[in-house]
XYZ file of C-alpha atoms in Angstrom:
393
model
C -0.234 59.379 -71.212
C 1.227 60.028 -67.714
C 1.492 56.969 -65.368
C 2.222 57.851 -61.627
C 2.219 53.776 -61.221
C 3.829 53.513 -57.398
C 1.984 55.997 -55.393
C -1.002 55.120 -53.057
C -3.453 57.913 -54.198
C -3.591 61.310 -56.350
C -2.248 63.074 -53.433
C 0.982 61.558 -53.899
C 1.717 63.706 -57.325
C 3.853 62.463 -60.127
C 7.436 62.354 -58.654
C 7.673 59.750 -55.040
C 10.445 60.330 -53.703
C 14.371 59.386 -54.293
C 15.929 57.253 -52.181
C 19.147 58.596 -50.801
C 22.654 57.589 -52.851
C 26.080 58.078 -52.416
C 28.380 58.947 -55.065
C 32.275 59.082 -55.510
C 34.521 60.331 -57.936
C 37.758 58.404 -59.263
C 39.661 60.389 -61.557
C 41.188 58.936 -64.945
C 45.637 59.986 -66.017
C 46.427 59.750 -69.174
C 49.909 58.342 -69.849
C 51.965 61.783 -69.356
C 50.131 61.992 -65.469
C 47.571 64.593 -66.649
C 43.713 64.574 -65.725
C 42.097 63.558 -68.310
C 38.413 62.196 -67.526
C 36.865 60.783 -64.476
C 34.465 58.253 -63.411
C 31.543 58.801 -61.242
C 30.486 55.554 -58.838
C 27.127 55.357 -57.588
C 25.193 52.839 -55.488
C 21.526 54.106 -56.573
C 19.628 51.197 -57.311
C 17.168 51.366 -59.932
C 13.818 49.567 -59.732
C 12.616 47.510 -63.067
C 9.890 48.001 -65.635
C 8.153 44.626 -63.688
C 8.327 45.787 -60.194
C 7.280 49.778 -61.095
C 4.845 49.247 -64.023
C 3.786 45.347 -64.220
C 3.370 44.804 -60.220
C 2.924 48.821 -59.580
C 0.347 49.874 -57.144
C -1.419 51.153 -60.228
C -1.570 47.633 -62.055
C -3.909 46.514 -59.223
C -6.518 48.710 -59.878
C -9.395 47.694 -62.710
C -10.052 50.827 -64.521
C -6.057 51.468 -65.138
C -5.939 48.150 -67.278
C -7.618 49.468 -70.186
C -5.697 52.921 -70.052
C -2.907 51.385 -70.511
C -3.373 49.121 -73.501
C -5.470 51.405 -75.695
C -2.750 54.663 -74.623
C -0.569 54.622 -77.815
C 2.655 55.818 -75.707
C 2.968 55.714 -71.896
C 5.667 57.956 -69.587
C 5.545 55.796 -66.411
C 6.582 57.767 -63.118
C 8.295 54.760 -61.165
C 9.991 54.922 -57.702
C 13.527 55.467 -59.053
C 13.462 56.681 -62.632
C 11.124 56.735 -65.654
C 9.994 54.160 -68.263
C 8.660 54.716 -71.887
C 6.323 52.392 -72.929
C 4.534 52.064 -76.318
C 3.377 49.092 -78.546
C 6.784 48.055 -79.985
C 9.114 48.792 -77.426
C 9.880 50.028 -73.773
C 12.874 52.243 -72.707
C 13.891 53.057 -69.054
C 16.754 55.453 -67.340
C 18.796 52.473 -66.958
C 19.748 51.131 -70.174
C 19.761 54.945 -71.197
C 17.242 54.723 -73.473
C 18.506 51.450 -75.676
C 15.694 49.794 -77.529
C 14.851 46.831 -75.711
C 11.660 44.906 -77.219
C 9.662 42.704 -75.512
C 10.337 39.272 -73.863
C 8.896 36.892 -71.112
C 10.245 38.983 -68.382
C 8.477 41.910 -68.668
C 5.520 40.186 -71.066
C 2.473 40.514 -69.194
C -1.577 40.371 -70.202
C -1.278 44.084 -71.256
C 1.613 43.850 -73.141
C 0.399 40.822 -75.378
C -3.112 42.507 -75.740
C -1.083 45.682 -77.131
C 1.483 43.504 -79.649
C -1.859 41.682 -80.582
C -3.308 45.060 -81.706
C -0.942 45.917 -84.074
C -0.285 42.310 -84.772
C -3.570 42.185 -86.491
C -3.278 45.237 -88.219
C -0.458 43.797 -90.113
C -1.742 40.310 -89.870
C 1.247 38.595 -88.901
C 0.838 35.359 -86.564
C 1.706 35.380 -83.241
C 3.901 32.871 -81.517
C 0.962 31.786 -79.588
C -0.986 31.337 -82.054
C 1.599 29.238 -84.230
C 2.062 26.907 -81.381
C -1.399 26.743 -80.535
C -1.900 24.895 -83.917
C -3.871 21.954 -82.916
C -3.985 22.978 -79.504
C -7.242 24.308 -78.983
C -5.719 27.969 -79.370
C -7.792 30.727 -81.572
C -7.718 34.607 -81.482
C -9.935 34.500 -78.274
C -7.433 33.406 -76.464
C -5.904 36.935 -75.583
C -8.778 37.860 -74.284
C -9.502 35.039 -71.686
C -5.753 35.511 -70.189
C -6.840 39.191 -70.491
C -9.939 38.940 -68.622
C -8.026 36.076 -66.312
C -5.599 39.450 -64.868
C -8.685 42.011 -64.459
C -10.313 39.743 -62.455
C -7.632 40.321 -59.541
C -7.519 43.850 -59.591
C -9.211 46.110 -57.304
C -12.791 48.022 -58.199
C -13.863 51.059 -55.757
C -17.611 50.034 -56.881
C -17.854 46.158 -58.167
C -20.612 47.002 -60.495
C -18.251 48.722 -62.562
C -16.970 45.354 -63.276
C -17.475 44.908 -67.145
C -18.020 48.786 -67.334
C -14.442 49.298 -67.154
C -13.322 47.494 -69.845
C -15.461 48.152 -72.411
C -13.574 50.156 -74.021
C -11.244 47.079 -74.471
C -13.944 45.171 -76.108
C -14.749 47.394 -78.332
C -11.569 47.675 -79.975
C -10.862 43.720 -79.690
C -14.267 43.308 -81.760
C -12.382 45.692 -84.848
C -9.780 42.420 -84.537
C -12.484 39.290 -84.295
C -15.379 40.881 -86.247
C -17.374 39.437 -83.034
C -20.243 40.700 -81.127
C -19.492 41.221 -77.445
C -21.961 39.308 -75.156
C -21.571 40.166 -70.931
C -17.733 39.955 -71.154
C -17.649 37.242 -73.792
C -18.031 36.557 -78.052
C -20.773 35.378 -79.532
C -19.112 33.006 -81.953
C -16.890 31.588 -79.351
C -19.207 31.797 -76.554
C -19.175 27.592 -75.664
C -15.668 27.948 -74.930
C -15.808 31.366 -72.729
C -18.194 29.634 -70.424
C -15.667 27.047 -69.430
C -14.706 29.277 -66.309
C -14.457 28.744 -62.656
C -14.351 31.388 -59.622
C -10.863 31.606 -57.708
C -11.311 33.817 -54.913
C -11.221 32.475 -51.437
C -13.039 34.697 -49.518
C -17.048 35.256 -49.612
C -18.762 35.228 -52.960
C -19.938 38.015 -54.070
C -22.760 38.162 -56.647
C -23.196 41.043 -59.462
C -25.834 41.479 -61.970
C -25.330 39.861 -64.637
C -26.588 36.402 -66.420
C -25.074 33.380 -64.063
C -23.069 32.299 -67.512
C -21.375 35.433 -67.300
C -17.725 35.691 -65.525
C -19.468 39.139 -64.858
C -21.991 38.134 -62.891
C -18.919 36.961 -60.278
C -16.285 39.953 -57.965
C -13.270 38.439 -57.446
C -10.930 36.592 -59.289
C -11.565 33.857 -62.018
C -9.931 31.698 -64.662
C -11.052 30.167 -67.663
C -10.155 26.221 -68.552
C -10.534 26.377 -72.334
C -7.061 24.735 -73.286
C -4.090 27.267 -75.281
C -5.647 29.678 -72.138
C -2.963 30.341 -68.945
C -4.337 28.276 -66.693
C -5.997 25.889 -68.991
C -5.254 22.574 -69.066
C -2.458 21.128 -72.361
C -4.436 19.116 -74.819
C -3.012 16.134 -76.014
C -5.128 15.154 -78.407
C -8.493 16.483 -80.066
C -11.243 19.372 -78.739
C -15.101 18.109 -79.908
C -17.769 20.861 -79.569
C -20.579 18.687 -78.092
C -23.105 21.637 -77.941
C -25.137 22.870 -81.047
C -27.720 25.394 -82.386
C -26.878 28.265 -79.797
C -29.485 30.835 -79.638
C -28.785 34.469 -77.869
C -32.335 35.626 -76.914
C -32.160 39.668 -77.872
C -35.474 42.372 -76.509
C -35.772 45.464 -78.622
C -36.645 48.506 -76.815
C -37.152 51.717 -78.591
C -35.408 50.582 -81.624
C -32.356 49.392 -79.620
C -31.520 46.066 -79.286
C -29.921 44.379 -76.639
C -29.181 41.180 -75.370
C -31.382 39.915 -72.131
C -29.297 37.152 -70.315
C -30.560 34.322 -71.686
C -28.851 31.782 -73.847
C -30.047 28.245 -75.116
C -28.241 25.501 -76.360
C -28.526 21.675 -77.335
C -26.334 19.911 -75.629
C -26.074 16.545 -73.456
C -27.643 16.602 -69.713
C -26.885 14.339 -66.902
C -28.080 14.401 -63.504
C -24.459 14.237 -60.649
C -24.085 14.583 -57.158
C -21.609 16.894 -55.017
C -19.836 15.959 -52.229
C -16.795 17.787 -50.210
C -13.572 17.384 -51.995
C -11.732 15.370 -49.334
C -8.074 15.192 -50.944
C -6.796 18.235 -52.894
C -3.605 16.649 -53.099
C -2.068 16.040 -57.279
C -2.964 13.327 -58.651
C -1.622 11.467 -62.092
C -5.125 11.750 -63.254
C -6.177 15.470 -62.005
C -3.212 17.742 -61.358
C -4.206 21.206 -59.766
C -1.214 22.599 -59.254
C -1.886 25.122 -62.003
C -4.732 26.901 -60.067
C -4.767 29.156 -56.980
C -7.550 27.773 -55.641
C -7.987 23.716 -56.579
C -11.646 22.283 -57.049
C -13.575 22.203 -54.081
C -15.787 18.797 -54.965
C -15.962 15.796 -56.016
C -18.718 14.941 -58.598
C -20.006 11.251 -58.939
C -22.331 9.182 -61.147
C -25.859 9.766 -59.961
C -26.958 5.738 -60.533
C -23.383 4.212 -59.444
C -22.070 6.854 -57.362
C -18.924 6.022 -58.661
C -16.448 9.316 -58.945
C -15.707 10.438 -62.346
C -14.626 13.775 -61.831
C -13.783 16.950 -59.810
C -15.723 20.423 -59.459
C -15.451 24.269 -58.490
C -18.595 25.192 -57.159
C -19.106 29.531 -57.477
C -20.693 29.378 -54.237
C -18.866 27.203 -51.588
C -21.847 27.550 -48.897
C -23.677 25.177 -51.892
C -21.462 22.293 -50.557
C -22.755 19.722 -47.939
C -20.682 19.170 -45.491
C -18.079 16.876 -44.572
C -18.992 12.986 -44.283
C -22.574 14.326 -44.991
C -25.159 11.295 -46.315
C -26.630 13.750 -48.557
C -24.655 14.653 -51.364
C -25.342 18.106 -53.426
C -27.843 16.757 -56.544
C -26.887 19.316 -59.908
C -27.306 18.474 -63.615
C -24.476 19.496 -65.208
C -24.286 19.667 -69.380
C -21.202 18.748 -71.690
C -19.918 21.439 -73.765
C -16.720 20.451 -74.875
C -14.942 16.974 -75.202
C -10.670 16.013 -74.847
C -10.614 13.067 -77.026
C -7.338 10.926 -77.107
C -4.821 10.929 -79.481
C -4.759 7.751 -81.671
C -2.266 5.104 -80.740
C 0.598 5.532 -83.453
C 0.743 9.166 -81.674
C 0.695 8.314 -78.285
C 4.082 6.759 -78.175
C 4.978 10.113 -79.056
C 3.907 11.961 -76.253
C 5.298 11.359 -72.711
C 2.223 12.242 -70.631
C -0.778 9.926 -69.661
C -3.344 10.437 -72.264
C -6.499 12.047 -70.317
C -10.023 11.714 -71.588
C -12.561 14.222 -69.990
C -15.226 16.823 -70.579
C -15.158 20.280 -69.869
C -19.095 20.386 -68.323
C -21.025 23.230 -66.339
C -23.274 22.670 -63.280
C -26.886 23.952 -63.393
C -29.946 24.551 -61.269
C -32.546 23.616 -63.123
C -35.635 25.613 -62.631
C -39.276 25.103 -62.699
C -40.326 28.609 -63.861
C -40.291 28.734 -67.648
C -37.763 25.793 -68.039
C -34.643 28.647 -67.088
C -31.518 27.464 -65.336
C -28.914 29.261 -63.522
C -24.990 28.365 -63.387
C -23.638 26.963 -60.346
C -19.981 25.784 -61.540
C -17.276 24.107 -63.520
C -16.535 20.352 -63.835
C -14.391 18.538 -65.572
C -15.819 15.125 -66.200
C -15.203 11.653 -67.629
C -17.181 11.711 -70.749
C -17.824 7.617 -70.416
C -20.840 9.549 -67.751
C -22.627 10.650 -70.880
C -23.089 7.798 -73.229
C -26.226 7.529 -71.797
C -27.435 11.209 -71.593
C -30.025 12.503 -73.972
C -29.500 15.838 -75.768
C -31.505 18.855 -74.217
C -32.038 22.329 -75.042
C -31.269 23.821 -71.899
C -31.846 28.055 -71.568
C -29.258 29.737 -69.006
C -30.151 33.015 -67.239
């Protein structure tokens, strides 16, 4: 495949254009005063696989991502020579052509989707996935990172959203023998609704179920830890939701899955008010998020605060010093247990207990709810709470 990856539209062709250089000549004597070679100086300076091909104009489009990854060899068209890309290694003009494999500094989403395809074909671990031993990490987490970088790039029409990278998903189910749900798995689908919307500007709404990152244009991250932005786990991740059930229609001998998923998992009633301190915290550090949460949740009987919130709508919010707080039930899908005390010593953070929780809108209509946010929560809020099944739409 052909990459033009720095030029603003097709009208730009192939080839931008060189920047001017200056050259001179400095002839080489042998021993007996004769010319014998000669060196050419130049001070052309030669952009790098990152700034043409990683953070190319090209990269910030949505459809381009999954041209790149499933293209078996790429010739990328940058603004001051050319770079060969394919799934084991990348060459460019400057190193004339010397195999250079791949490391941090030119390791982005793509490139670790594209090692993971032919990683699995020859079913050799990753590094990720050996350090993620006993860190929450499992062969979905690719995809969340994955899914993490598409949703900052740039869609000429935003209902192409999970259009346009289907093509991706069907390729990562031949590695996780999974069935792809509105942008997530099936078998790991607790831990691909732990995500949170982090675009500043106006929310924009797409259809798709609420649960969905789909169903949200702009940019998003999931919290599942081993994931980018994800919190470190320092200890153990309990499932706390059970007996998931994907409701499926059949038209015309096709099935196909409606939007609506139940589960059995603990519900609490919390209220929302206006996150007045952003600022880090020992307990809560944000600094690993573009946008930090935007409220505080409390204990619906004490009011007491036991934990933080992104709401996917900020208009939801009340406003500052308001008396009435924003009333949600939210439901506990995961649980960070501590570590026990012989391996705490062992660890030099502050052991942190919480819940990774969604916020609903409980509806009167048929018992459906629709997704309002993320929280993270202190799971001391649900020894109380009873276990519902609880359908999302």
């Amino acid at each position: 495949m052909l990459a033009a990856d720095c030029v603003e539209d097709s009208k730009d062709g192939l080839y931008p254009a060189r920047r001017e250089s200056q050259n001179t000549t400095m002839p080489f004597h042998d021993t007996s005063g004769q010319h014998a070679s000669q060196w050419i100086l130049s001070n052309r300076q030669l952009d790098t696989f990152a700034s043409d091909v990683i953070h190319g104009t090209l990269s910030s489009r949505g459809w381009t991502l999954q041209e790149r990854i499933l293209a078996p060899r790429i010739l990328h068209f940058g603004k001051s020579q050319l770079h060969w890309e394919c799934r084991t290694s990348i060459w460019w003009e400057e190193t004339d052509f010397k195999r250079e494999f791949y490391t941090p500094v030119v390791l982005d989403e793509a490139r670790e989707m594209m090692t993971a395809m032919t990683r699995k074909k020859i079913r050799t671990a990753s590094i990720r996935e050996i350090a993620g031993i006993n860190n929450g990490c499992t062969h979905y987490t690719a995809w969340y990172d994955l899914v993490s970088a598409y949703s900052c790039r740039q869609l000429t029409f935003l209902g192409d959203r999970l259009t346009a990278i289907l093509g991706l998903a069907d390729f990562f189910a031949t590695i996780v023998q999974d069935r792809f749900l509105w942008g997530l798995w099936r078998q790991d689908l607790p831990a691909g609704l732990l995500w949170s919307v982090q675009a500043t500007g106006p929310l924009t709404r797409l259809a798709a179920p609420s649960w969905s990152w789909a169903s949200i244009g702009g940019e998003l991250t999931f919290h599942i830890p081993s994931t980018k932005w994800g919190r470190p786990l320092y200890g153990t991740l309990q499932k706390t939701c059970e007996d998931i059930i994907i409701e499926d229609s059949v038209i015309a001998n096709r099935t196909y899955t409606n939007g609506k998923v139940s589960c059995l998992c603990p519900l609490t009633l919390v209220l929302l008010s206006v996150f007045a301190d952003n600022s880090e915290s020992e307990k809560y550090s944000f600094d690993h998020l573009v946008k930090p949460p935007n409220a505080m949740v409390r204990e619906e009987s004490s009011k007491r605060v036991i934990g933080n919130a992104t709401l996917d709508d900020d208009s939801q919010l009340p406003r500052q010093n308001s008396l009435r707080p924003l009333l949600l039930h939210t439901i506990m899908l995961y649980r960070q247990n501590a570590v026990p005390g012989d391996r705490q010593l062992k660890l030099s953070k502050k052991q942190i207990r919480m819940s990774y929780c969604l916020l609903l809108k409980l509806g009167t209509k048929e018992g459906l709810s629709r997704r309002c946010g993320y929280a993270e929560i202190d799971p001391e809020a649900f020894s109380n709470a009873e276990m519902r099944r609880i359908m999302i739409v």
